[in-house]
Amino acid sequence: RLQRSELAVPGSQPGMFRKALESEADYIFLDLEDAVAPGDKPQARLNVIAALQEHDWRGRGQTICVRINGIDTHYMYRDVVDVVEQAGHRLDTILIPKVGVPADVYLVDALLSQIEEAKGIPHRIGIDVLIETALGMANVEAIAQSSQRLEAMHFGVADFAASCRARTISIGGLNPDYPGDQWHAGLSRMVVACRAYGRRPIDGPFGDFKDPEGYTLAARRGAALGIEGKWAIHPSQIGLANEVFTPDAQNPITILYVGDASKCDPQSDGNNSAADAPRFYAFNKVSKKALNNGQPSDSRKAALEAVRAAATACRTNPLPVVVPCHRVVRSDGSVGGYVGGLAAKQTLLRLEAA
């Protein structure tokens, strides 16, 4: 999923739902947790269910998510059961706050599995997690491996700072007493866990929405570490996140396919004849420098690894990627000889399903 900008919308403020729908945010999460006062949580849950049922979020090209309450609260189970039973067919992901150990994710995963089967929900609902406690950061590598549903990990800077008893000036901002960015250690550790286990690393909020320069600088520092996107707690921050995290074309890498995929055994690991086996060449379009010492890949297994590498690179560079499909569909839906970089992950899924 594209997750450059993630707009937080309080579930207790239904008047904001339409504005969120019409925004340019890639990802919307309707919040049942921190943004909702305890007395308003039951009504907020009803508001969120109605918003999922009534608005066509996917039709706008947005990912729609609900942040549930923490598993240490009595609100959490009802959040999952009511929202997913009544509107799970319109829901893409659930965001779990304050995840501390892998078992926290397993609990929600198990509930989702039961409800999906009972209600005949046709798709698997994804899970995102918030790493926002010292315990969660200490276990971030294990959490990253906790569920096949897990798609992204978010850095919750405000609660993380409180958990670590850090001295902060503003949410996500810099403390002048620290020589640099005091959040980079946590962010970097989370990014490494995400990249090791195939999750998306997302940075959390920047509290001062009247400071666009501060937001942009924080987003750029995160992007330098490998972060893919950032929360927007105000609509004015959406465009800033989209600008920072939209891939540029300074170092495009191209993977060229040579051969006839129809003649290749789809399960082959390299035992095809030289004439029939597909071959992949990767090179940097700007420098013209060949990758992998200019050697081609000649098996499906190697090809998949090449496309996975390309999909990872797409997060910072848009790549025209040629893959062994009979028909290659571009990101704009047209049919041609390559797929735009932002669609590389979908291309990989098509290749694996071929």
Coordinates of C-alpha atoms in Angstrom, one line a residue:
R1 CA 0.0 0.0 0.0
L2 CA 1.1 3.5 -0.6
Q3 CA 1.4 5.2 2.8
R4 CA 3.2 8.5 2.3
S5 CA 0.7 10.4 4.3
E6 CA -1.6 9.0 7.1
L7 CA -4.4 11.3 8.3
A8 CA -5.6 10.8 11.8
V9 CA -9.4 11.5 12.2
P10 CA -11.1 11.4 15.6
G11 CA -14.0 8.9 15.6
S12 CA -15.9 11.3 17.8
Q13 CA -15.9 14.0 15.1
P14 CA -18.0 12.6 12.2
G15 CA -18.1 16.0 10.6
M16 CA -14.4 15.5 9.7
F17 CA -15.1 12.2 7.8
R18 CA -16.2 13.7 4.6
K19 CA -13.2 16.1 4.6
A20 CA -10.9 13.2 5.2
L21 CA -12.5 11.3 2.3
E22 CA -11.9 14.3 0.0
S23 CA -8.3 14.8 1.1
E24 CA -5.2 13.7 -0.7
A25 CA -4.1 11.5 2.1
D26 CA -3.0 8.0 1.0
Y27 CA -4.1 6.4 4.3
I28 CA -6.8 7.4 6.7
F29 CA -7.2 6.0 10.2
L30 CA -10.4 6.6 12.1
D31 CA -9.4 6.9 15.7
L32 CA -11.1 5.2 18.7
E33 CA -8.2 5.6 21.0
D34 CA -6.3 8.7 22.2
A35 CA -8.4 11.3 20.2
V36 CA -11.6 10.1 21.9
A37 CA -12.5 10.9 25.5
P38 CA -13.6 7.8 27.6
G39 CA -17.2 8.9 27.7
D40 CA -17.4 9.3 24.0
K41 CA -16.0 6.0 23.0
P42 CA -19.2 4.0 22.5
Q43 CA -20.7 6.7 20.2
A44 CA -17.4 7.1 18.4
R45 CA -17.4 3.4 17.6
L46 CA -20.9 3.8 16.1
N47 CA -19.7 6.8 14.1
V48 CA -16.8 4.8 12.7
I49 CA -19.0 1.9 11.7
A50 CA -21.3 4.3 9.9
A51 CA -18.4 6.0 8.2
L52 CA -17.1 2.6 6.9
Q53 CA -20.5 1.6 5.6
E54 CA -21.5 4.9 4.0
H55 CA -18.3 6.3 2.4
D56 CA -16.4 4.8 -0.5
W57 CA -12.8 5.1 0.8
R58 CA -11.4 2.6 -1.6
G59 CA -13.1 4.3 -4.5
R60 CA -11.0 7.3 -3.7
G61 CA -7.9 5.2 -3.8
Q62 CA -7.4 5.5 0.0
T63 CA -6.5 2.8 2.5
I64 CA -9.0 2.9 5.4
C65 CA -7.9 1.9 8.9
V66 CA -9.4 2.0 12.4
R67 CA -7.2 2.5 15.4
I68 CA -8.7 0.5 18.2
N69 CA -8.1 1.0 21.9
G70 CA -5.2 -0.8 23.6
I71 CA -5.6 -4.5 24.6
D72 CA -5.2 -3.3 28.3
T73 CA -8.5 -1.5 28.1
H74 CA -12.1 -2.9 28.3
Y75 CA -12.9 -1.0 25.0
M76 CA -10.6 -3.0 22.8
Y77 CA -12.6 -6.3 22.3
R78 CA -15.8 -4.4 21.5
D79 CA -13.9 -2.2 19.1
V80 CA -12.8 -5.2 17.1
V81 CA -16.0 -7.3 17.3
D82 CA -18.4 -4.5 16.6
V83 CA -16.4 -2.7 13.8
V84 CA -15.3 -5.9 12.0
E85 CA -18.6 -7.7 12.3
Q86 CA -20.6 -4.8 11.0
A87 CA -18.2 -3.2 8.6
G88 CA -15.2 -5.5 8.1
H89 CA -16.0 -5.9 4.4
R90 CA -15.2 -2.2 4.0
L91 CA -12.1 -2.1 6.3
D92 CA -8.5 -2.5 5.1
T93 CA -6.4 -2.5 8.3
I94 CA -6.6 -2.2 12.1
L95 CA -4.0 -0.2 13.9
I96 CA -3.1 -1.6 17.4
P97 CA -1.7 0.9 19.8
K98 CA 1.0 0.3 22.5
V99 CA 2.1 -3.1 21.2
G100 CA 4.6 -4.4 23.7
V101 CA 5.0 -8.1 22.8
P102 CA 4.1 -10.4 19.9
A103 CA 1.2 -11.9 21.9
D104 CA -0.5 -8.5 21.7
V105 CA -0.7 -8.8 17.9
Y106 CA -1.7 -12.5 18.1
L107 CA -4.8 -11.6 20.2
V108 CA -6.1 -9.2 17.5
D109 CA -5.1 -11.6 14.7
A110 CA -7.1 -14.4 16.3
L111 CA -10.2 -12.3 16.8
L112 CA -10.0 -11.1 13.2
S113 CA -9.6 -14.7 11.9
Q114 CA -12.7 -15.8 13.8
I115 CA -14.9 -12.9 12.7
E116 CA -13.8 -13.1 9.1
E117 CA -14.8 -16.7 8.9
A118 CA -18.0 -16.2 10.8
K119 CA -19.1 -13.2 8.7
G120 CA -17.7 -14.4 5.3
I121 CA -15.5 -11.4 4.9
P122 CA -13.9 -12.0 1.5
H123 CA -10.5 -10.4 2.2
R124 CA -7.9 -10.6 4.9
I125 CA -7.9 -7.5 7.1
G126 CA -4.3 -6.2 7.7
I127 CA -2.7 -5.2 10.9
D128 CA -0.5 -2.2 11.7
V129 CA 1.1 -1.7 15.1
L130 CA 2.3 1.3 17.0
I131 CA 5.7 1.0 18.7
E132 CA 5.3 3.6 21.4
T133 CA 6.6 2.1 24.6
A134 CA 10.0 1.1 25.9
L135 CA 8.7 -2.5 26.0
G136 CA 7.6 -2.4 22.4
M137 CA 10.9 -1.0 21.2
A138 CA 12.8 -3.6 23.2
N139 CA 10.8 -6.3 21.4
V140 CA 10.4 -4.6 18.0
E141 CA 12.2 -7.4 16.1
A142 CA 10.0 -10.1 17.6
I143 CA 6.8 -8.0 17.0
A144 CA 7.8 -7.6 13.4
Q145 CA 7.6 -11.4 13.0
S146 CA 4.4 -11.7 15.0
S147 CA 1.7 -12.1 12.3
Q148 CA 1.3 -12.7 8.6
R149 CA -1.3 -9.9 8.7
L150 CA 1.2 -7.4 9.9
E151 CA 1.9 -4.7 7.2
A152 CA 3.4 -1.7 8.9
M153 CA 5.0 -0.5 12.1
H154 CA 4.5 3.1 13.3
F155 CA 6.7 5.1 15.6
G156 CA 4.5 6.7 18.3
V157 CA 6.8 9.4 19.5
A158 CA 4.6 11.0 22.2
D159 CA 3.9 7.9 24.2
F160 CA 7.4 6.6 23.5
A161 CA 8.9 9.7 25.0
A162 CA 6.7 9.4 28.1
S163 CA 7.6 5.7 28.4
C164 CA 11.3 6.5 28.3
R165 CA 10.8 9.6 30.5
A166 CA 12.5 11.7 27.8
R167 CA 12.5 15.4 28.1
T168 CA 10.6 16.8 25.1
I169 CA 9.7 20.3 23.9
S170 CA 6.9 19.3 21.5
I171 CA 5.5 16.1 20.0
G172 CA 8.0 14.9 17.4
G173 CA 10.1 18.0 17.7
L174 CA 13.7 18.4 18.7
N175 CA 15.1 19.1 22.1
P176 CA 17.9 21.7 21.8
D177 CA 19.7 20.0 24.7
Y178 CA 20.3 16.9 22.5
P179 CA 23.0 17.2 19.9
G180 CA 20.9 16.0 16.9
D181 CA 17.6 14.1 16.7
Q182 CA 16.9 12.2 19.8
W183 CA 14.3 10.0 18.0
H184 CA 16.7 8.6 15.4
A185 CA 17.8 5.7 17.6
G186 CA 14.3 4.4 18.0
L187 CA 13.3 5.1 14.4
S188 CA 16.4 3.4 13.0
R189 CA 15.8 0.3 15.1
M190 CA 12.2 0.1 13.9
V191 CA 13.2 0.6 10.3
V192 CA 15.8 -2.2 10.5
A193 CA 13.1 -4.6 11.9
C194 CA 10.7 -3.6 9.2
R195 CA 13.2 -4.1 6.4
A196 CA 14.3 -7.4 7.8
Y197 CA 10.8 -8.8 7.9
G198 CA 9.0 -7.0 5.1
R199 CA 7.0 -4.4 6.9
R200 CA 6.5 -0.7 6.1
P201 CA 8.1 1.7 8.6
I202 CA 5.9 4.8 9.2
D203 CA 6.8 7.8 11.4
G204 CA 4.2 9.2 13.7
P205 CA 2.9 12.7 14.5
F206 CA 4.5 16.1 14.6
G207 CA 2.5 18.0 17.0
D208 CA 2.9 21.6 16.0
F209 CA 0.8 21.8 12.8
K210 CA 1.6 25.5 12.6
D211 CA 5.2 24.7 11.9
P212 CA 5.3 23.3 8.4
E213 CA 9.1 23.7 8.2
G214 CA 9.6 21.7 11.3
Y215 CA 7.3 19.0 10.0
T216 CA 9.1 18.8 6.7
L217 CA 12.5 18.6 8.3
A218 CA 11.3 15.8 10.6
A219 CA 9.9 14.0 7.6
R220 CA 13.1 14.3 5.6
R221 CA 15.2 13.1 8.5
G222 CA 12.9 10.1 8.7
A223 CA 13.1 9.5 4.9
A224 CA 16.9 9.5 5.2
L225 CA 16.6 6.6 7.6
G226 CA 14.3 4.6 5.3
I227 CA 10.9 5.7 6.6
E228 CA 8.1 5.5 4.0
G229 CA 5.5 7.9 5.3
K230 CA 4.4 10.1 8.2
W231 CA 1.2 10.9 10.1
A232 CA -0.7 14.0 9.5
I233 CA -2.7 15.3 12.5
H234 CA -3.9 18.3 10.4
P235 CA -4.9 18.4 6.8
S236 CA -2.2 21.0 6.2
Q237 CA 0.4 18.3 6.8
I238 CA -0.8 15.9 4.1
G239 CA 0.8 17.7 1.2
L240 CA 4.0 18.1 3.1
A241 CA 4.2 14.3 3.7
N242 CA 3.3 13.5 0.1
E243 CA 6.0 15.8 -1.2
V244 CA 8.7 14.3 1.0
F245 CA 7.9 10.7 0.5
T246 CA 7.0 10.7 -3.2
P247 CA 9.8 8.9 -4.9
D248 CA 12.1 10.9 -7.1
A249 CA 13.9 9.8 -10.2
Q250 CA 17.5 10.6 -9.4
N251 CA 18.8 7.1 -9.3
P252 CA 16.3 4.9 -11.2
I253 CA 17.2 1.2 -11.5
T254 CA 15.8 -0.8 -14.3
I255 CA 15.4 -4.6 -14.4
L256 CA 15.1 -5.8 -18.0
Y257 CA 13.6 -9.1 -18.9
V258 CA 14.8 -11.0 -21.9
G259 CA 13.0 -14.2 -22.9
D260 CA 9.6 -15.8 -23.3
A261 CA 8.0 -16.4 -19.9
S262 CA 5.4 -18.7 -21.5
K263 CA 8.2 -21.2 -22.2
C264 CA 9.6 -21.2 -18.6
D265 CA 8.6 -23.7 -16.0
P266 CA 6.9 -21.5 -13.4
Q267 CA 8.4 -23.6 -10.6
S268 CA 11.9 -23.7 -12.0
D269 CA 14.9 -22.9 -10.0
G270 CA 17.2 -22.8 -13.0
N271 CA 16.8 -26.1 -14.8
N272 CA 15.3 -24.8 -18.0
S273 CA 17.3 -25.0 -21.2
A274 CA 19.4 -21.9 -22.0
A275 CA 17.0 -21.0 -24.8
D276 CA 13.9 -21.2 -22.7
A277 CA 15.0 -19.7 -19.4
P278 CA 14.2 -16.0 -18.8
R279 CA 17.0 -13.7 -18.1
F280 CA 17.0 -10.5 -16.0
Y281 CA 19.5 -7.7 -16.2
A282 CA 19.6 -4.8 -13.8
F283 CA 21.3 -1.5 -14.3
N284 CA 21.3 2.1 -13.2
K285 CA 19.7 4.2 -15.9
V286 CA 21.7 7.3 -15.0
S287 CA 25.2 5.9 -14.6
K288 CA 24.6 3.0 -17.0
K289 CA 26.3 0.9 -14.4
A290 CA 25.2 -2.7 -14.4
L291 CA 24.2 -4.3 -11.1
N292 CA 25.2 -7.8 -10.0
N293 CA 28.4 -7.5 -12.1
G294 CA 26.2 -7.5 -15.2
Q295 CA 25.2 -11.1 -14.7
P296 CA 21.6 -12.1 -15.6
S297 CA 19.3 -14.1 -13.4
D298 CA 17.9 -17.2 -15.2
S299 CA 15.4 -18.7 -12.8
R300 CA 12.0 -17.9 -11.4
K301 CA 13.5 -17.9 -7.8
A302 CA 16.2 -15.5 -8.8
A303 CA 13.7 -13.4 -10.7
L304 CA 11.4 -13.1 -7.7
E305 CA 14.4 -11.9 -5.6
A306 CA 15.2 -9.4 -8.3
V307 CA 11.7 -8.0 -8.3
R308 CA 11.6 -7.9 -4.5
A309 CA 14.8 -5.9 -4.5
A310 CA 13.2 -3.6 -7.1
A311 CA 10.1 -3.2 -5.0
T312 CA 12.3 -2.2 -2.0
A313 CA 14.2 0.3 -4.1
C314 CA 10.9 1.7 -5.4
R315 CA 10.3 3.2 -2.0
T316 CA 12.9 5.7 -2.7
N317 CA 13.2 5.5 -6.5
P318 CA 10.5 4.9 -9.1
L319 CA 11.6 2.0 -11.3
P320 CA 10.3 0.9 -14.6
V321 CA 10.4 -2.9 -13.9
V322 CA 10.0 -5.5 -16.6
V323 CA 8.8 -8.8 -15.3
P324 CA 8.0 -12.2 -17.0
C325 CA 4.2 -11.8 -17.5
H326 CA 2.3 -12.4 -20.7
R327 CA 0.7 -9.0 -20.3
V328 CA 2.3 -6.3 -18.1
V329 CA -0.1 -3.8 -16.6
R330 CA 1.3 -0.3 -15.8
S331 CA 0.3 1.5 -12.6
D332 CA -2.1 3.7 -14.6
G333 CA -3.9 0.5 -15.8
S334 CA -2.6 0.6 -19.4
V335 CA -0.9 -2.5 -20.9
G336 CA 2.7 -2.2 -22.0
G337 CA 6.2 -3.4 -21.5
Y338 CA 6.9 -2.2 -18.0
V339 CA 5.3 -1.4 -14.7
G340 CA 5.7 1.9 -12.9
G341 CA 7.8 1.7 -9.8
L342 CA 5.0 2.4 -7.4
A343 CA 3.3 -0.8 -8.7
A344 CA 6.3 -3.0 -8.3
K345 CA 4.8 -4.7 -5.2
Q346 CA 1.6 -5.5 -7.1
T347 CA 3.7 -6.7 -10.0
L348 CA 5.5 -9.1 -7.6
L349 CA 2.1 -10.4 -6.5
R350 CA 1.1 -11.0 -10.1
L351 CA 4.3 -12.8 -10.8
E352 CA 4.0 -15.0 -7.7
A353 CA 0.4 -15.9 -8.8
A354 CA 1.3 -16.6 -12.4

